[in-house]
Tab-separated table of C-alpha atoms in Angstrom:
chain	number	residue	atom	x	y	z
A	173	UNK	CA	-117.204	9.306	-48.826
A	174	UNK	CA	-114.071	8.315	-46.269
A	175	UNK	CA	-110.825	9.274	-46.859
A	176	UNK	CA	-108.714	6.372	-47.460
A	177	UNK	CA	-106.902	6.100	-43.774
A	178	UNK	CA	-110.798	5.307	-42.321
A	179	UNK	CA	-112.225	1.713	-41.233
A	180	UNK	CA	-114.013	0.571	-43.270
A	181	UNK	CA	-117.082	0.403	-40.926
A	182	UNK	CA	-116.303	3.953	-40.664
A	183	UNK	CA	-115.311	6.496	-38.398
A	184	UNK	CA	-116.247	6.166	-34.123
A	185	UNK	CA	-118.532	8.025	-32.604
A	186	UNK	CA	-117.377	10.835	-30.863
A	187	UNK	CA	-114.106	11.027	-33.176
A	188	UNK	CA	-112.948	13.765	-35.052
A	189	UNK	CA	-113.584	12.864	-38.706
A	190	UNK	CA	-110.594	12.293	-41.266
A	191	UNK	CA	-107.152	10.976	-40.240
A	192	UNK	CA	-105.788	12.379	-43.175
A	193	UNK	CA	-106.700	15.981	-41.908
A	194	UNK	CA	-105.030	15.472	-38.317
A	195	UNK	CA	-102.211	14.611	-39.048
A	196	UNK	CA	-101.391	16.896	-41.755
A	197	UNK	CA	-98.845	19.511	-39.986
A	198	UNK	CA	-96.319	17.410	-39.044
A	199	UNK	CA	-95.885	14.922	-42.699
A	200	UNK	CA	-92.960	16.081	-44.436
A	201	UNK	CA	-92.497	15.714	-48.113
A	202	UNK	CA	-89.893	13.911	-49.820
A	203	UNK	CA	-87.468	16.374	-51.008
A	204	UNK	CA	-87.390	17.739	-47.340
A	205	UNK	CA	-86.405	14.328	-46.043
A	206	UNK	CA	-84.166	14.641	-48.735
A	207	UNK	CA	-82.278	17.560	-48.265
A	208	UNK	CA	-82.108	17.211	-44.211
A	209	UNK	CA	-78.783	16.572	-42.526
A	210	UNK	CA	-77.366	13.706	-39.855
A	211	UNK	CA	-75.489	15.544	-37.410
A	212	UNK	CA	-74.220	13.183	-33.950
A	213	UNK	CA	-73.019	16.132	-31.283
A	214	UNK	CA	-69.913	15.199	-28.921
A	215	UNK	CA	-69.976	14.446	-25.528
A	216	UNK	CA	-68.979	17.390	-24.746
A	217	UNK	CA	-71.560	19.369	-27.035
A	218	UNK	CA	-74.778	17.088	-24.714
A	219	UNK	CA	-73.313	18.161	-21.581
A	220	UNK	CA	-73.708	21.578	-22.098
A	221	UNK	CA	-70.999	24.817	-22.267
A	222	UNK	CA	-70.781	25.311	-18.649
A	223	UNK	CA	-69.394	21.911	-17.690
A	224	UNK	CA	-65.998	20.882	-15.719
A	225	UNK	CA	-63.452	18.237	-17.816
A	226	UNK	CA	-63.149	14.766	-16.237
A	227	UNK	CA	-59.386	15.230	-17.603
A	228	UNK	CA	-57.453	18.560	-16.802
A	229	UNK	CA	-54.599	19.648	-19.854
A	230	UNK	CA	-51.470	19.369	-18.976
A	231	UNK	CA	-48.882	21.685	-19.174
A	232	UNK	CA	-45.501	21.012	-21.018
A	233	UNK	CA	-42.938	21.671	-18.001
A	234	UNK	CA	-46.009	19.221	-16.029
A	235	UNK	CA	-45.421	16.768	-18.860
A	236	UNK	CA	-41.580	16.546	-17.976
A	237	UNK	CA	-41.954	14.120	-14.813
A	238	UNK	CA	-38.921	12.189	-13.795
A	239	UNK	CA	-36.786	14.790	-16.093
A	240	UNK	CA	-37.656	17.554	-14.153
A	241	UNK	CA	-36.493	15.917	-10.948
A	242	UNK	CA	-33.402	14.893	-12.047
A	243	UNK	CA	-32.714	18.515	-12.791
A	244	UNK	CA	-33.775	19.575	-9.466
A	245	UNK	CA	-31.598	16.781	-8.229
A	246	UNK	CA	-28.611	18.187	-10.159
A	247	UNK	CA	-28.921	21.543	-9.072
A	248	UNK	CA	-29.629	20.476	-5.151
A	249	UNK	CA	-25.937	19.108	-5.999
A	250	UNK	CA	-23.985	21.857	-6.906
A	251	UNK	CA	-25.439	24.013	-4.756
A	252	UNK	CA	-24.081	22.013	-1.854
A	253	UNK	CA	-20.847	21.151	-3.123
A	254	UNK	CA	-20.268	25.174	-3.848
A	255	UNK	CA	-21.414	25.904	-0.205
A	256	UNK	CA	-18.482	22.535	0.611
A	257	UNK	CA	-15.934	24.629	-0.943
A	258	UNK	CA	-16.510	28.324	-0.019
A	259	UNK	CA	-16.845	26.911	3.845
A	260	UNK	CA	-13.703	25.233	3.364
A	261	UNK	CA	-11.917	28.303	1.585
A	262	UNK	CA	-13.853	30.396	5.032
A	263	UNK	CA	-13.078	27.216	7.373
A	264	UNK	CA	-10.504	29.684	9.851
A	265	UNK	CA	-8.687	26.334	10.557
A	266	UNK	CA	-5.482	24.985	8.697
A	267	UNK	CA	-5.926	21.438	7.746
A	268	UNK	CA	-2.146	20.122	9.291
A	269	UNK	CA	0.273	19.225	7.185
A	270	UNK	CA	1.318	15.184	6.554
A	271	UNK	CA	4.089	14.554	8.883
A	272	UNK	CA	7.061	13.702	6.312
A	273	UNK	CA	9.133	10.787	6.318
A	274	UNK	CA	13.037	11.289	8.312
A	275	UNK	CA	16.089	10.091	6.221
A	276	UNK	CA	17.900	7.217	7.321
A	277	UNK	CA	20.225	7.393	9.208
A	278	UNK	CA	23.203	3.993	9.333
A	279	UNK	CA	26.406	2.712	10.251
A	280	UNK	CA	28.190	-0.156	9.699
A	281	UNK	CA	30.779	-1.685	11.585
A	282	UNK	CA	33.526	-3.921	10.094
A	283	UNK	CA	34.584	-6.678	12.785
A	284	UNK	CA	37.920	-8.018	11.988
A	285	UNK	CA	38.572	-11.704	13.992
A	286	UNK	CA	41.853	-12.079	15.595
A	287	UNK	CA	43.450	-15.510	13.988
A	288	UNK	CA	42.566	-17.419	11.087
A	289	UNK	CA	39.008	-17.896	9.734
A	290	UNK	CA	37.808	-21.706	10.945
A	291	UNK	CA	36.616	-23.582	8.014
A	292	UNK	CA	35.000	-26.772	7.686
A	293	UNK	CA	31.113	-28.005	6.415
A	294	UNK	CA	28.257	-25.682	7.194
A	295	UNK	CA	26.843	-28.443	9.055
A	296	UNK	CA	29.585	-28.557	11.001
A	297	UNK	CA	29.828	-24.835	12.033
A	298	UNK	CA	26.355	-24.364	13.058
A	299	UNK	CA	26.490	-27.334	14.797
A	300	UNK	CA	29.744	-25.595	17.132
A	301	UNK	CA	28.977	-22.360	16.674
A	302	UNK	CA	27.038	-20.059	19.723
A	303	UNK	CA	24.218	-20.079	16.714
A	304	UNK	CA	23.035	-23.870	17.222
A	305	UNK	CA	19.528	-23.390	18.742
A	306	UNK	CA	18.672	-20.300	16.494
A	307	UNK	CA	16.008	-21.038	14.590
A	308	UNK	CA	15.996	-21.121	10.578
A	309	UNK	CA	14.990	-18.494	8.196
A	310	UNK	CA	11.577	-16.201	8.888
A	311	UNK	CA	11.043	-18.750	11.766
A	312	UNK	CA	13.501	-16.656	14.053
A	313	UNK	CA	11.635	-13.256	13.833
A	314	UNK	CA	8.964	-14.200	15.942
A	315	UNK	CA	6.320	-11.684	17.141
A	316	UNK	CA	6.098	-10.606	20.721
A	317	UNK	CA	3.192	-10.655	23.142
A	318	UNK	CA	0.976	-7.340	22.774
A	319	UNK	CA	-1.158	-5.556	24.562
A	320	UNK	CA	-3.629	-1.776	23.003
A	321	UNK	CA	-1.728	1.491	24.025
A	322	UNK	CA	-3.738	4.799	24.911
A	323	UNK	CA	-4.567	5.449	20.960
A	324	UNK	CA	-3.722	1.693	19.553
A	325	UNK	CA	-5.547	-1.138	19.457
A	326	UNK	CA	-3.791	-4.847	19.520
A	327	UNK	CA	-4.849	-5.342	16.335
A	328	UNK	CA	-2.881	-2.416	15.131
A	329	UNK	CA	0.354	-3.583	17.580
A	330	UNK	CA	0.043	-6.611	15.819
A	331	UNK	CA	0.321	-5.394	11.927
A	332	UNK	CA	3.417	-2.663	12.451
A	333	UNK	CA	4.951	-5.408	14.081
A	334	UNK	CA	4.261	-8.070	11.589
A	335	UNK	CA	5.168	-5.207	9.063
A	336	UNK	CA	8.653	-4.949	10.405
A	337	UNK	CA	8.583	-8.865	10.031
A	338	UNK	CA	8.420	-8.367	6.608
A	339	UNK	CA	10.996	-5.806	5.938
A	340	UNK	CA	13.880	-7.977	7.930
A	341	UNK	CA	12.986	-11.216	5.974
A	342	UNK	CA	12.974	-9.662	2.765
A	343	UNK	CA	15.994	-7.587	3.753
A	344	UNK	CA	17.914	-9.399	5.675
A	345	UNK	CA	17.233	-13.738	4.594
A	346	UNK	CA	15.891	-13.393	0.755
A	347	UNK	CA	17.878	-14.706	-1.040
A	348	UNK	CA	18.084	-12.939	-3.958
A	349	UNK	CA	18.837	-9.578	-2.070
A	350	UNK	CA	21.772	-11.227	-0.091
A	351	UNK	CA	23.684	-11.947	-2.944
A	352	UNK	CA	23.157	-9.089	-5.370
A	353	UNK	CA	19.420	-9.410	-6.762
A	354	UNK	CA	16.582	-7.221	-6.738
A	355	UNK	CA	15.524	-4.834	-4.150
A	356	UNK	CA	12.436	-4.343	-5.465
A	357	UNK	CA	10.383	-6.710	-2.596
A	358	UNK	CA	12.463	-4.082	-0.058
A	359	UNK	CA	11.574	-1.463	-1.931
A	360	UNK	CA	7.775	-1.704	-2.068
A	361	UNK	CA	7.568	-1.763	2.395
A	362	UNK	CA	9.414	1.879	2.683
A	363	UNK	CA	7.334	4.963	3.245
A	364	UNK	CA	7.341	6.963	-0.053
A	365	UNK	CA	9.651	10.036	1.816
A	366	UNK	CA	12.435	7.357	1.902
A	367	UNK	CA	13.201	6.161	-1.523
A	368	UNK	CA	14.510	8.667	-3.242
A	369	UNK	CA	17.808	8.185	-0.706
A	370	UNK	CA	17.437	4.070	-0.674
A	371	UNK	CA	17.682	4.322	-4.674
A	372	UNK	CA	20.647	6.871	-4.320
A	373	UNK	CA	22.467	4.343	-1.521
A	374	UNK	CA	21.829	1.106	-3.789
A	375	UNK	CA	22.862	3.443	-6.945
A	376	UNK	CA	26.052	5.482	-5.118
A	377	UNK	CA	26.723	3.861	-1.805
A	378	UNK	CA	28.796	6.080	0.803
A	379	UNK	CA	29.540	5.087	4.066
A	380	UNK	CA	28.555	8.683	5.070
A	381	UNK	CA	26.023	7.914	7.723
A	382	UNK	CA	22.774	8.661	5.865
A	383	UNK	CA	24.192	6.356	1.484
A	384	UNK	CA	25.090	2.732	2.990
A	385	UNK	CA	22.924	-0.005	0.972
A	386	UNK	CA	24.178	-2.439	3.899
A	387	UNK	CA	22.498	0.213	5.947
A	388	UNK	CA	19.255	-1.075	4.401
A	389	UNK	CA	20.363	-4.462	3.855
A	390	UNK	CA	22.521	-6.987	4.299
A	391	UNK	CA	23.792	-7.742	0.577
A	392	UNK	CA	27.467	-9.832	-0.213
A	393	UNK	CA	29.648	-8.741	-3.079
A	394	UNK	CA	28.212	-11.302	-5.889
A	395	UNK	CA	31.963	-11.112	-7.407
A	396	UNK	CA	33.173	-13.099	-4.420
A	397	UNK	CA	30.634	-14.593	-2.136
A	398	UNK	CA	28.177	-17.147	-2.248
A	399	UNK	CA	25.986	-18.884	-0.101
A	400	UNK	CA	26.945	-22.626	1.452
A	401	UNK	CA	23.405	-22.679	2.482
A	402	UNK	CA	20.195	-20.871	2.367
A	403	UNK	CA	18.968	-21.696	5.993
A	404	UNK	CA	20.341	-19.262	7.670
A	405	UNK	CA	20.318	-18.780	11.665
A	406	UNK	CA	18.277	-16.184	13.313
A	407	UNK	CA	17.584	-15.194	16.690
A	408	UNK	CA	16.909	-11.842	18.504
A	409	UNK	CA	14.119	-9.306	20.238
A	410	UNK	CA	10.495	-6.993	18.419
A	411	UNK	CA	9.467	-4.349	20.395
A	412	UNK	CA	6.553	-1.717	19.746
A	413	UNK	CA	5.945	1.362	21.809
A	414	UNK	CA	3.761	4.187	21.100
A	415	UNK	CA	5.234	7.536	20.305
A	416	UNK	CA	2.774	9.802	19.688
A	417	UNK	CA	-1.852	9.244	19.345
A	418	UNK	CA	-0.829	8.921	15.292
A	419	UNK	CA	2.683	6.857	15.577
A	420	UNK	CA	3.969	3.671	16.503
A	421	UNK	CA	7.834	3.108	17.037
A	422	UNK	CA	8.866	-0.335	16.473
A	423	UNK	CA	12.280	-1.513	17.630
A	424	UNK	CA	14.400	-5.035	16.091
A	425	UNK	CA	17.754	-6.487	17.862
A	426	UNK	CA	18.606	-9.279	15.110
A	427	UNK	CA	21.692	-11.689	14.591
A	428	UNK	CA	22.375	-13.718	11.876
A	429	UNK	CA	24.371	-16.182	10.853
A	430	UNK	CA	25.093	-16.853	7.486
A	431	UNK	CA	27.598	-19.724	5.550
A	432	UNK	CA	29.352	-18.190	2.866
A	433	UNK	CA	32.566	-19.229	0.071
A	434	UNK	CA	34.184	-17.842	-2.265
A	435	UNK	CA	32.833	-17.544	-5.199
A	436	UNK	CA	34.172	-19.130	-8.365
A	437	UNK	CA	37.846	-17.621	-9.635
A	438	UNK	CA	36.902	-14.861	-6.738
A	439	UNK	CA	40.106	-13.116	-5.645
A	440	UNK	CA	40.501	-11.474	-2.149
A	441	UNK	CA	43.737	-11.065	-1.322
A	442	UNK	CA	42.896	-8.048	0.794
A	443	UNK	CA	42.627	-4.290	0.775
A	444	UNK	CA	45.156	-1.789	0.110
A	445	UNK	CA	48.139	-3.842	0.005
A	446	UNK	CA	47.309	-6.203	3.230
A	447	UNK	CA	47.983	-10.204	3.229
A	448	UNK	CA	44.617	-11.918	4.047
A	449	UNK	CA	45.417	-15.463	3.386
A	450	UNK	CA	44.170	-17.867	0.436
A	451	UNK	CA	40.816	-19.496	1.192
A	452	UNK	CA	40.985	-22.662	2.006
A	453	UNK	CA	39.451	-24.467	-0.767
A	454	UNK	CA	36.293	-26.041	-0.254
A	455	UNK	CA	35.731	-24.491	3.283
A	456	UNK	CA	32.932	-23.108	4.191
A	457	UNK	CA	32.647	-20.589	7.024
A	458	UNK	CA	30.166	-18.015	8.954
A	459	UNK	CA	29.714	-14.335	9.163
A	460	UNK	CA	27.638	-13.325	11.341
A	461	UNK	CA	25.835	-9.932	11.444
A	462	UNK	CA	23.409	-7.837	13.992
A	463	UNK	CA	21.256	-5.688	13.069
A	464	UNK	CA	19.843	-2.644	15.609
A	465	UNK	CA	17.194	-0.802	14.342
A	466	UNK	CA	14.517	1.360	14.652
A	467	UNK	CA	11.438	1.655	12.393
A	468	UNK	CA	8.196	4.224	12.629
A	469	UNK	CA	5.356	3.398	11.502
A	470	UNK	CA	1.589	6.244	11.340
A	471	UNK	CA	-1.332	5.147	10.809
A	472	UNK	CA	-1.282	5.627	6.682
A	473	UNK	CA	2.282	3.557	6.911
A	474	UNK	CA	0.123	0.706	8.543
A	475	UNK	CA	-3.271	1.085	6.277
A	476	UNK	CA	0.001	0.905	2.589
A	477	UNK	CA	1.964	-1.744	4.504
A	478	UNK	CA	5.046	0.195	4.372
A	479	UNK	CA	7.357	2.202	7.230
A	480	UNK	CA	9.782	4.322	7.757
A	481	UNK	CA	13.581	2.971	8.555
A	482	UNK	CA	14.888	5.681	10.801
A	483	UNK	CA	18.034	4.242	12.247
A	484	UNK	CA	20.229	0.718	11.238
A	485	UNK	CA	23.701	-0.193	12.800
A	486	UNK	CA	24.741	-3.262	11.365
A	487	UNK	CA	27.904	-4.733	13.204
A	488	UNK	CA	29.192	-7.852	10.628
A	489	UNK	CA	33.024	-9.927	11.004
A	490	UNK	CA	35.033	-11.499	9.673
A	491	UNK	CA	35.980	-8.707	7.448
A	492	UNK	CA	39.028	-6.504	6.540
A	493	UNK	CA	38.617	-3.314	8.625
A	494	UNK	CA	39.757	-1.904	4.889
A	495	UNK	CA	36.727	-4.450	3.494
A	496	UNK	CA	34.519	-0.464	2.993
A	497	UNK	CA	31.848	-2.437	3.723
A	498	UNK	CA	28.984	0.183	2.417
A	499	UNK	CA	28.290	-0.909	-0.688
A	500	UNK	CA	28.125	-5.267	-0.154
A	501	UNK	CA	29.586	-7.282	2.802
A	502	UNK	CA	32.631	-8.422	1.363
A	503	UNK	CA	33.722	-11.444	4.484
A	504	UNK	CA	37.008	-13.649	4.875
A	505	UNK	CA	36.795	-16.670	3.977
A	506	UNK	CA	38.201	-20.219	5.777
A	507	UNK	CA	41.736	-19.853	6.017
A	508	UNK	CA	42.062	-16.009	5.430
A	509	UNK	CA	42.560	-13.597	8.244
A	510	UNK	CA	42.716	-9.706	8.879
A	511	UNK	CA	46.546	-9.349	8.672
A	512	UNK	CA	47.979	-6.099	10.035
A	513	UNK	CA	44.666	-4.393	9.094
A	514	UNK	CA	43.590	-2.093	11.932
A	515	UNK	CA	40.807	0.767	12.342
A	516	UNK	CA	42.014	3.993	11.501
A	517	UNK	CA	42.430	7.157	13.628
A	518	UNK	CA	39.735	8.878	14.361
A	519	UNK	CA	39.538	12.816	14.022
A	520	UNK	CA	37.455	14.468	16.744
A	521	UNK	CA	37.353	17.728	15.478
A	522	UNK	CA	36.910	17.151	11.701
A	523	UNK	CA	33.058	17.636	10.724
A	524	UNK	CA	33.640	16.881	7.203
A	525	UNK	CA	31.823	13.579	7.537
A	526	UNK	CA	28.459	12.330	8.737
A	527	UNK	CA	30.305	9.028	10.109
A	528	UNK	CA	33.473	7.978	9.778
A	529	UNK	CA	34.507	5.037	9.220
A	530	UNK	CA	34.496	2.429	11.690
A	531	UNK	CA	36.322	-1.334	12.794
A	532	UNK	CA	35.839	-4.127	15.804
A	533	UNK	CA	37.447	-6.946	16.649
A	534	UNK	CA	35.288	-10.196	16.561
A	535	UNK	CA	35.903	-11.573	20.049
A	536	UNK	CA	37.425	-15.367	19.691
A	537	UNK	CA	34.066	-17.068	21.302
A	538	UNK	CA	32.304	-15.564	18.528
A	539	UNK	CA	33.540	-17.945	16.449
A	540	UNK	CA	32.800	-21.388	15.848
A	541	UNK	CA	35.022	-24.205	16.775
A	542	UNK	CA	33.920	-27.183	13.975
A	543	UNK	CA	34.622	-30.482	14.697
A	544	UNK	CA	36.040	-31.773	11.646
A	545	UNK	CA	37.802	-28.108	10.154
A	546	UNK	CA	39.023	-27.848	6.760
A	547	UNK	CA	42.739	-27.165	5.990
């Protein structure tokens, strides 16, 4: 009898009989199949234990990346800074000390008229005075033609002359400065080494050659004087020379002519009992001020737009010799005269004063000759 797996026609010729007997060794019973567990191996397990991983494990320090570079950069900066400090301390050459600003030396000389002060309208006075052809205001402070020096370019020289011009304009033409107002615009142009001397000169003026307020600027006493015309006539010269590889000297020689009149209610009858007469009501008069100044500008001053005022010589008239112009100018007005006031004696052996008071005479040719004087 054929088995269940035999074909109906029987086993072919030459074949072993019985299919069941042939596969009996590889057939699993139902209990074995149910007990079997399926396990999926990982890629590493399938490759074996001797392969090299495609991605290497990174150390924690390696994972810092940019942070490590930042730390290294900071360490390099600290090392460089420490080296620079050490080399600076150990450097055999000392850094040159900055040049200290020199104190101002000034002289203020009143010029007394020989007769009565002429009086008229400002226009008439200017038209018939030596200042008839002078320019008005800052236009009268012109910069000269310049040429470069061994250590300064022409641009630097122009800058030095421009700073000096600014100082002349602010200290000689600004109405606030002239009438006892704010002096801050003048102060801002000074080298910081001269500020203490400037402040003391304005707070406690003294005719000692160092602390005269009028050595720094032109100022009329507002209790006695008013400007009759704000258009000041100006004429003079500016020049610059090289003092050293680090400094320029600028010299200025300018004449300023002001029209003034007495302040309302002012009573100026002279000083020390001098009879100078009464001012003519309604008349203006001219005051002439000549300023000869020497400035010094270092390279730092050029950068800071500042200067040092080394020397200042001011002559002003008509003034009485006893007017004490170190504080402010108190001019004689139209119709007044210098009286019997004359320069005081000077003792050349006395060394208690660095700059004794001086007084000069205002030449008649310096006075205007108005066509319609007010009397």
